[in-house]
Coordinates of C-alpha atoms in Angstrom, one line a residue:
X66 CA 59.4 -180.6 172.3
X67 CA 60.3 -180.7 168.4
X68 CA 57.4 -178.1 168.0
X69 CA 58.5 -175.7 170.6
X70 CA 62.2 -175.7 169.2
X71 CA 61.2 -174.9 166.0
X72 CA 58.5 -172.2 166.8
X73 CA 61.6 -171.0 168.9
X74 CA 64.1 -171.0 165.7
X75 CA 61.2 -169.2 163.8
X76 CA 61.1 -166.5 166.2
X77 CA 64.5 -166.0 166.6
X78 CA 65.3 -162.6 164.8
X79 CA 68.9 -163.3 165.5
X80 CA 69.1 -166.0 163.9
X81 CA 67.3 -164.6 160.5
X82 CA 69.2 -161.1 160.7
X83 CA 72.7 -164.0 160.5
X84 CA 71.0 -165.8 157.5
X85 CA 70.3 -162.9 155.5
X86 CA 73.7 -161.2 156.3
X87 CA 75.2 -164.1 154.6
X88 CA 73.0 -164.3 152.0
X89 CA 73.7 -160.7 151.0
X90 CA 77.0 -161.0 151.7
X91 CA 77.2 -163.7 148.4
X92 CA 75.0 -162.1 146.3
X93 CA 76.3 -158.5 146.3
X94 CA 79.1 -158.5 144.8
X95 CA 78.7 -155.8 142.0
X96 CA 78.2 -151.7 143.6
X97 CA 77.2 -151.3 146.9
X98 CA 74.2 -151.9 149.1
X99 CA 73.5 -150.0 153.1
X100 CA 71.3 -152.1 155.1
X101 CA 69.7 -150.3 158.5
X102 CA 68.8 -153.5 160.7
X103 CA 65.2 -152.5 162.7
X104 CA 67.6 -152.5 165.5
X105 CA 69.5 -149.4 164.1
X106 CA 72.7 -151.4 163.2
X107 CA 73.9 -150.9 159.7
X108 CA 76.1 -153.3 157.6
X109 CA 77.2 -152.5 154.0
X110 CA 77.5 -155.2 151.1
X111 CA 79.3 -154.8 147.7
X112 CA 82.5 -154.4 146.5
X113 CA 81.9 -150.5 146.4
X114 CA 82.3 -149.9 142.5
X115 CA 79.5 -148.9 140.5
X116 CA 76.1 -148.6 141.5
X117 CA 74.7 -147.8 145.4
X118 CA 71.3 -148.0 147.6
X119 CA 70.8 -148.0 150.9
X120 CA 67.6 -149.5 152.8
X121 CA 66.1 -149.5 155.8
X122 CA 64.2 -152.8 157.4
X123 CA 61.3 -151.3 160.1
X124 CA 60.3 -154.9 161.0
X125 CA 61.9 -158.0 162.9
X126 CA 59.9 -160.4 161.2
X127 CA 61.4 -159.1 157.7
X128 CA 64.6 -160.5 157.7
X129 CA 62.9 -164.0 158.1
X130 CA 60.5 -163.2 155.4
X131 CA 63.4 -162.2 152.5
X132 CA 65.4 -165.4 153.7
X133 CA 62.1 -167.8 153.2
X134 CA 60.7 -166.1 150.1
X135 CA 62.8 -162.9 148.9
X136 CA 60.7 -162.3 145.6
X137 CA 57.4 -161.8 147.4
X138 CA 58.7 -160.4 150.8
X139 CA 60.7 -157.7 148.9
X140 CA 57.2 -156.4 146.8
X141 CA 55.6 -156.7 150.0
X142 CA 57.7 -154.9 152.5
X143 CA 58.2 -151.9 149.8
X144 CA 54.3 -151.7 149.4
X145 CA 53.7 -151.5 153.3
X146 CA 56.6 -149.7 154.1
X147 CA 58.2 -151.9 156.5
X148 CA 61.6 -151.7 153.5
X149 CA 62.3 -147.9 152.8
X150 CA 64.5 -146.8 149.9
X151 CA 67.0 -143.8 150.3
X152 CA 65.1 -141.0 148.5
X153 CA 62.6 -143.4 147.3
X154 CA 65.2 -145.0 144.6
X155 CA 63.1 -148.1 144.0
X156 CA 64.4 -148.4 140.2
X157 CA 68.0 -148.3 141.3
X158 CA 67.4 -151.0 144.5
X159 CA 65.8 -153.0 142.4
X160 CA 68.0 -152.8 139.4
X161 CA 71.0 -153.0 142.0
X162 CA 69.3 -156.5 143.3
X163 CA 68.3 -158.0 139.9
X164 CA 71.9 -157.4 138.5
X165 CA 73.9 -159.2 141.6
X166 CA 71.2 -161.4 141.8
X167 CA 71.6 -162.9 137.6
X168 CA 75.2 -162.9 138.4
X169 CA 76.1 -164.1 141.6
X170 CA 73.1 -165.7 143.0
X171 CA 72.0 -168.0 140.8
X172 CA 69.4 -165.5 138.8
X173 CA 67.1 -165.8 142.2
X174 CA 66.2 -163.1 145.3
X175 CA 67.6 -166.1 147.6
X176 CA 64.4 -168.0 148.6
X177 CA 64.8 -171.5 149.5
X178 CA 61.8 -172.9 148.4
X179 CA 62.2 -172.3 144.6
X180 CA 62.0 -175.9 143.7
X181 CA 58.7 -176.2 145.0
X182 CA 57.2 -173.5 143.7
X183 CA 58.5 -174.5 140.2
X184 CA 56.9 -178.0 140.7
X185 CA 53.7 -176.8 142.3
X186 CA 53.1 -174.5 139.2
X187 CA 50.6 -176.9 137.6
X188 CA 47.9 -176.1 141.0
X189 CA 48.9 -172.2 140.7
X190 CA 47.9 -172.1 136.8
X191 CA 45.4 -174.2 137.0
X192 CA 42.7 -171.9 135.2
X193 CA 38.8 -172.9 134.3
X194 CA 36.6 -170.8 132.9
X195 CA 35.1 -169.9 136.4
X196 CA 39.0 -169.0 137.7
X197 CA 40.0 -167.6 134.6
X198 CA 36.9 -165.1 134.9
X199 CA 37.9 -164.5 138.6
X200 CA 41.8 -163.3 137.9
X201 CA 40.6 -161.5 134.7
X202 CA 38.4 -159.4 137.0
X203 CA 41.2 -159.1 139.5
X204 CA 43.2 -157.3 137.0
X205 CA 41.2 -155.1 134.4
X206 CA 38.3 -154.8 136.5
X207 CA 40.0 -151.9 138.0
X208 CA 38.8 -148.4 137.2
X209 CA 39.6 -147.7 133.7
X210 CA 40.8 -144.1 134.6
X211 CA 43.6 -145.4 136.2
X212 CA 44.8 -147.1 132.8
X213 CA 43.9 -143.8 130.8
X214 CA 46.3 -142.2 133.2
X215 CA 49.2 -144.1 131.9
X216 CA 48.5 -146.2 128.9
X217 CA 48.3 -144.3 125.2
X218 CA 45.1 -143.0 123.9
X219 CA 44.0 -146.4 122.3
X220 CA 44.4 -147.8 125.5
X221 CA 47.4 -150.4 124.5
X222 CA 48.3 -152.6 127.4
X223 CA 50.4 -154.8 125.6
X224 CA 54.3 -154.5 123.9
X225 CA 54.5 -151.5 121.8
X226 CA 56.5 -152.0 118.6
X227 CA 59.3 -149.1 118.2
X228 CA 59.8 -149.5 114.6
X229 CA 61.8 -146.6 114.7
X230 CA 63.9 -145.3 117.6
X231 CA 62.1 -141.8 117.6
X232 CA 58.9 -143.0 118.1
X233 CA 56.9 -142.2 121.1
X234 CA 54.3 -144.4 123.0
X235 CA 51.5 -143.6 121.0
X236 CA 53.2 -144.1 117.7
X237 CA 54.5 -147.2 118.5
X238 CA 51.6 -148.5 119.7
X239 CA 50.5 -147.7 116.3
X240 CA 52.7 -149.5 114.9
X241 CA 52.3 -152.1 116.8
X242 CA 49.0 -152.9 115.4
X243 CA 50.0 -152.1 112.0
X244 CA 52.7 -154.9 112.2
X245 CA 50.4 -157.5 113.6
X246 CA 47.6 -156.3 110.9
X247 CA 50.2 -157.1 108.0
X248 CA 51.0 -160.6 109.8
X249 CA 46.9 -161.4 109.8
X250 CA 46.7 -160.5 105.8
X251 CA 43.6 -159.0 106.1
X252 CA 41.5 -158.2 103.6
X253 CA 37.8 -156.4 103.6
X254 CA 34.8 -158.5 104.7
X255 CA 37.2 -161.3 106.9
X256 CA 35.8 -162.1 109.9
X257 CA 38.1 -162.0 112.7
X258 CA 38.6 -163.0 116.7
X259 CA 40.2 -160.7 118.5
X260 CA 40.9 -163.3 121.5
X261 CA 41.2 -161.2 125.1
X262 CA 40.3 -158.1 123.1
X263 CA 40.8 -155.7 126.4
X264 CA 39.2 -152.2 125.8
X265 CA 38.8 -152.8 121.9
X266 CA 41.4 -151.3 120.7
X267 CA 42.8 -154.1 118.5
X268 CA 39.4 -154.6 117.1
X269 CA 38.0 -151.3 116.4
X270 CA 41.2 -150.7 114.6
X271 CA 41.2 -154.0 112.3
X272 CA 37.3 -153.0 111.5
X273 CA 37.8 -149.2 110.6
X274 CA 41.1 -149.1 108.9
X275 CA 40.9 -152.7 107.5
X276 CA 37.2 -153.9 106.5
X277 CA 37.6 -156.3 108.6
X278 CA 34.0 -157.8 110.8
X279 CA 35.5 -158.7 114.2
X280 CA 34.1 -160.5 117.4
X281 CA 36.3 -159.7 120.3
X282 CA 35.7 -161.7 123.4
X283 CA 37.1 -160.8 127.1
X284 CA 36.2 -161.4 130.8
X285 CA 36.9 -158.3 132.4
X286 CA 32.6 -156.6 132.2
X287 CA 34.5 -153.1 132.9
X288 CA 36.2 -153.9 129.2
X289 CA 33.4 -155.1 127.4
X290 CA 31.1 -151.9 127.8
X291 CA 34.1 -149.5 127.7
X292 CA 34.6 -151.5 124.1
X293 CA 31.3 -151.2 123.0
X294 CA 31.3 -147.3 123.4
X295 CA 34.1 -147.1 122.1
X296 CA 33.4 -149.2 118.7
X297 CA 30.2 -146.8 118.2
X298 CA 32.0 -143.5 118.8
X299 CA 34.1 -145.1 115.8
X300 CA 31.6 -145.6 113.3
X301 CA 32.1 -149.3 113.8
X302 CA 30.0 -150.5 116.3
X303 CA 28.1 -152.2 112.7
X304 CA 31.6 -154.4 112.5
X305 CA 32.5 -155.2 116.1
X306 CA 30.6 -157.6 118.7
X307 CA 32.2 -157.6 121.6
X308 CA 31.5 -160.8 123.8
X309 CA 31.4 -161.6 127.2
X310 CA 32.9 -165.1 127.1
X311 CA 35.4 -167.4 127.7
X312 CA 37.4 -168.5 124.2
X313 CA 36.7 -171.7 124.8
X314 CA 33.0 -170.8 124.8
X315 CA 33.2 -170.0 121.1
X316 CA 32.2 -172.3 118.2
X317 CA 32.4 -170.4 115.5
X318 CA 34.9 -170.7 112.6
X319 CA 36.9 -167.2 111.2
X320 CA 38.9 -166.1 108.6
X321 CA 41.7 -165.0 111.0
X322 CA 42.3 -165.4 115.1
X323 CA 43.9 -162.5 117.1
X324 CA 45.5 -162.9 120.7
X325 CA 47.8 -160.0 121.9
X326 CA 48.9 -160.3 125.5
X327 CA 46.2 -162.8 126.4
X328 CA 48.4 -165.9 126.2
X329 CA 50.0 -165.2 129.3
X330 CA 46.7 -165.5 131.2
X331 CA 46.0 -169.1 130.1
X332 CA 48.4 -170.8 132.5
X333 CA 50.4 -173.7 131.1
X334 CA 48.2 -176.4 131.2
X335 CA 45.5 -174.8 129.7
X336 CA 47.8 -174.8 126.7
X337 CA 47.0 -178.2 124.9
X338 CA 42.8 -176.9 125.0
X339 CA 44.7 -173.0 124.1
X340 CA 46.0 -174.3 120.5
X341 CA 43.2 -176.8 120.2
X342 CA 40.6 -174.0 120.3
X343 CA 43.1 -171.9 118.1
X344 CA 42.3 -174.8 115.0
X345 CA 38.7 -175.4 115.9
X346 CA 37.9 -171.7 115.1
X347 CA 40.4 -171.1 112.2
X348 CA 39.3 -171.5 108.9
X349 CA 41.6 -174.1 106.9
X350 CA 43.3 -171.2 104.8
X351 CA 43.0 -169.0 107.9
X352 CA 45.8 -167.4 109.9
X353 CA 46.3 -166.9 113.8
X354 CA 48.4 -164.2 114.8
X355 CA 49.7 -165.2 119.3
X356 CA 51.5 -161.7 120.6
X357 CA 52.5 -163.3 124.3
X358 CA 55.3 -162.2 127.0
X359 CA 58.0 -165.1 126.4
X360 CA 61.3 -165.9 128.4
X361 CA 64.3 -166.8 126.2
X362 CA 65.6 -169.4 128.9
X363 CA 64.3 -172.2 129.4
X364 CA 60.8 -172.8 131.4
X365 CA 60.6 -171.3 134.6
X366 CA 57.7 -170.4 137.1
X367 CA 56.3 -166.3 137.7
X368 CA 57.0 -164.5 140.6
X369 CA 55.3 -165.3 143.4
X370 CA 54.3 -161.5 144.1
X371 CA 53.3 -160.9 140.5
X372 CA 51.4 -163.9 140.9
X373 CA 49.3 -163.0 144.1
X374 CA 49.0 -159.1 143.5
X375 CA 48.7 -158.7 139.8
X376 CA 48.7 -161.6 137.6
X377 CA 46.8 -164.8 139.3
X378 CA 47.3 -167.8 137.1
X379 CA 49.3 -166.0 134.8
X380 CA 52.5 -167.5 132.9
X381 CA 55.3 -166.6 130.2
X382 CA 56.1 -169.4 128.2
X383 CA 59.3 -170.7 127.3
X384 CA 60.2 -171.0 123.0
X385 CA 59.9 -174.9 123.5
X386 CA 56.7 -175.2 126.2
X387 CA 54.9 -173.3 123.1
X388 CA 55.8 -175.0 120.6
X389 CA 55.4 -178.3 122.1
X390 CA 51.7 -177.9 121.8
X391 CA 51.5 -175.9 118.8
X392 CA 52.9 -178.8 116.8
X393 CA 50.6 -181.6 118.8
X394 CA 47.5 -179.8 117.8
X395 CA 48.5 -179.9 113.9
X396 CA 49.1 -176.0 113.5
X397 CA 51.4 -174.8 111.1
X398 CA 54.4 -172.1 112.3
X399 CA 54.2 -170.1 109.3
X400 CA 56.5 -167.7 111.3
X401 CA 58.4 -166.9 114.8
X402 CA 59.6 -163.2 115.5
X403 CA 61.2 -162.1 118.6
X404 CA 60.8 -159.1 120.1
X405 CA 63.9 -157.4 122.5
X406 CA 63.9 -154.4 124.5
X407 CA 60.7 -152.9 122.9
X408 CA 58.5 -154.1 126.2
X409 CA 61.0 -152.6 128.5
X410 CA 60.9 -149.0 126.8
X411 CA 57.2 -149.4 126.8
X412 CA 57.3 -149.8 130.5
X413 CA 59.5 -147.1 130.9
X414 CA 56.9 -144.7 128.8
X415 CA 54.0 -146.4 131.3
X416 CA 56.4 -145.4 133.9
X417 CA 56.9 -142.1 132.9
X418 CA 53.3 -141.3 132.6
X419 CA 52.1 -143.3 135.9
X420 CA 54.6 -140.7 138.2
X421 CA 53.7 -137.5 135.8
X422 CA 49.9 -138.4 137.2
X423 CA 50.3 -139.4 140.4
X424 CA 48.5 -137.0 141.8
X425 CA 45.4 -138.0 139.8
X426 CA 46.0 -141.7 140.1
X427 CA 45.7 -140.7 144.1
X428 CA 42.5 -139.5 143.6
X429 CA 41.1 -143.0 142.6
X430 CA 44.1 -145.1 144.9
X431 CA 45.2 -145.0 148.3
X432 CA 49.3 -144.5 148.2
X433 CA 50.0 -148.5 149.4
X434 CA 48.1 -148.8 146.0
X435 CA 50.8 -146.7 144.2
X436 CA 53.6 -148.3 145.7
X437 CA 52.4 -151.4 144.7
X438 CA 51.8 -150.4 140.8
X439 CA 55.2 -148.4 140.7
X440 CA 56.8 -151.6 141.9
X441 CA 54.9 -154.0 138.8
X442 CA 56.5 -151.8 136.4
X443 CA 60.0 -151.2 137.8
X444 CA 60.1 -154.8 138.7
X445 CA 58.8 -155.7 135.2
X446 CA 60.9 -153.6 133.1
X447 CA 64.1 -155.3 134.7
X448 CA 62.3 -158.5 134.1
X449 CA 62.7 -157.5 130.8
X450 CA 65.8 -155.9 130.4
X451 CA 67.9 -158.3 133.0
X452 CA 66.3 -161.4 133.2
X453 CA 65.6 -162.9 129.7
X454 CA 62.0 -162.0 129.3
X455 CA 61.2 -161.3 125.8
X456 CA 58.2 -160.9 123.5
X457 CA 57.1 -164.1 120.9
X458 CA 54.9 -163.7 117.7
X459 CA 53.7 -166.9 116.4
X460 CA 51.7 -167.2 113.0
X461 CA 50.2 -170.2 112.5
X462 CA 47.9 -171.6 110.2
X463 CA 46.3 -175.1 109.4
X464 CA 48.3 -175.1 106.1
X465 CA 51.8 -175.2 104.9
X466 CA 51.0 -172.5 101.8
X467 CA 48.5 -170.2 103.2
X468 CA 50.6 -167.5 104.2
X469 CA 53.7 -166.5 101.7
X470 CA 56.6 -168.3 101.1
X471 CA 58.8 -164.9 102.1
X472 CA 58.4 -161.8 104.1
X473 CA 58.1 -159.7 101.1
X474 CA 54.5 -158.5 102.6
X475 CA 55.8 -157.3 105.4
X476 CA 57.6 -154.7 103.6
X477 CA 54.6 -153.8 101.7
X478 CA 52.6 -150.7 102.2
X479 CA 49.5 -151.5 104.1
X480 CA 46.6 -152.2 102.0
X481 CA 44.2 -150.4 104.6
X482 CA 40.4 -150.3 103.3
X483 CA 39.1 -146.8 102.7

């Protein structure tokens, strides 16, 4: 009898439409948001001032779905259709939500089952070597056309570093590595691992411009042979071994340790072996340079539909959750920068150039495909710009005098070999 009453509550679409009227009814508060019921009835939320969307819900079950988990019902619906946006405004829905949603809903899409998530995190980031292999190939296993469609030349898929506010996406990607370069001290004839080293970008450009003899190591096959082509049209291919392997595979000891936007994958507890790994290879007078997606609150959990559609096992670490394990495993924080804003006007340049191709990106994608990549990045550039999301640098070392006792390098002109 229990059974059938709640089987009975589940189904009841009345019931659902009620809960998320109320729910909406809280949280909008700022602008104004149309809702078209899949029964044609329309309601309106918001105080009216500022800015507006209007949706339409196509399915009964929906309005049960966003009232039971609201961050991966929401990606869902807009990727199947079954949630359309008046003329297809998906940045200003979604910026509309995020906003009302910080303010007057307690920073969440209303699901109810938040806590459990949050404590359930461990089992979702649970990542050895077999898994971590699996969700790497989920990712950058896709065709690599579809990145060259909306990445920069070098094939950057990490925070670009807008050093100055006229640069454009390829310059500050230059940058970008130029920074982290001047961070790593590198000097001719250092052997370096570039950790997670994607399409080889980060190491081709430490070899070539800097002297440097580099082993990059990644997961994704598509990345290692798209590396390796690269490093010989370069000149370099004498410099760079690129590696099929897990980092915790690797034994040997280098000069300097690289890892730019690979952090994120290692899930958080994988991060005691993460830093442990990080001393075993470093050299005592080496230096580690970790470029990873941070939050400035306090620890959290990842969205439940980044998790399942884009980044499986995936985590952004809190200031303290890294640091915690940094100082267990005896490194020394030689120094902490914080990046602001710079990964949400890289997404917005990805963004730009994902739409300006869309035509091509059809050609390799079907369109539930394109709604579902147009929704990472608009979702992830707000994650960004509204919802504390930041970028960390950590330099360590394994001693307190390796790297200088002040910036004043950083300032220096680059002492690029050749």
């Amino acid at each position: 009898m229990e059974c059938s009453l709640i089987v009975e509550a589940l189904e009841d679409v009345t019931l659902w439409v009620s809960l998320l009227d109320r729910l909406l009814t809280k949280i909008i508060q700022e602008g104004e948001l149309a809702v078209t019921w899949p029964d044609g009835r329309c309601s309106t939320y918001g105080r009216g001032k500022g800015p507006s969307s209007a949706i339409t819900l196509h399915d009964k079950a929906l309005p049960r779905k966003l009232v039971m988990n609201g961050d991966l019902a929401l990606g869902e619906a807009y990727m199947d259709e079954t949630l359309t946006i008046s003329q297809n405004d998906l940045r200003g829905f979604v910026s509309l939500i995020v906003r009302n949603a910080n303010n007057y809903g307690g920073g969440r899409y209303g699901t109810s089952v938040t806590g459990l998530r949050t404590s359930l995190r461990r089992i979702a980031q649970y990542n050895p070597v077999h898994i971590a292999r699996r969700n790497a190939e989920h990712h950058y296993d896709l065709s690599t056309d579809l990145y060259e469609l909306f990445l920069d030349h070098d094939l950057q898929y990490t925070c670009a570093y807008f050093s100055d506010p006229g640069q454009n996406i390829e310059e500050a990607q230059e940058a970008k590595k130029a920074h982290i370069a001047k961070k790593l001290l590198i000097e001719p004839g250092m052997t370096v691992m570039d950790i997670g080293c994607g399409w080889g970008g980060m190491s081709i450009t430490l070899a070539r411009d800097y002297g440097a003899k580099v082993v990059g190591v990644t997961l994704s096959k598509v990345q290692l042979e798209y590396a390796k082509r690269r490093a010989e049209a370069a000149g370099v291919g004498n410099m760079v071994e690129f590696r099929l392997i897990d980092y915790r595979e690797v034994d040997e000891e280098f000069d300097r340790i690289v890892v730019v936007g690979m952090m994120e994958h290692v899930g958080r507890p994988q991060y005691p072996t993460f830093f442990r790994k990080l001393r075993e290879n470093l050299k005592p007078d080496g230096v580690a340079l970790v470029h990873t997606i941070g939050r400035s609150t306090a620890p959290g959990r990842t969205s439940p539909w980044i998790h399942k559609y884009i980044f499986p096992g995936g985590y952004a670490p809190s200031m303290s959750e890294a640091m915690k394990e940094i100082e267990k495993q005896d490194l020394v924080t030689t120094d902490v920068e914080v990046w602001r804003g710079h990964y949400a006007r890289t997404l917005q340049c990805w963004q730009e150039k994902f739409e300006a191709n869309l035509e091509s990106i059809r050609d390799l994608y079907d369109d539930r495909f394109l709604r579902m990549w147009r929704y990472y990045l608009i979702v992830s550039e707000m994650a960004f710009s509204e919802q504390g999301l930041v970028v960390f640098q950590f330099q360590l070392s394994r001693g307190q005098m390796v790297v200088p006792v002040t910036r004043d390098y950083l300032c220096k002109t680059s002492n690029q070999s050749g």
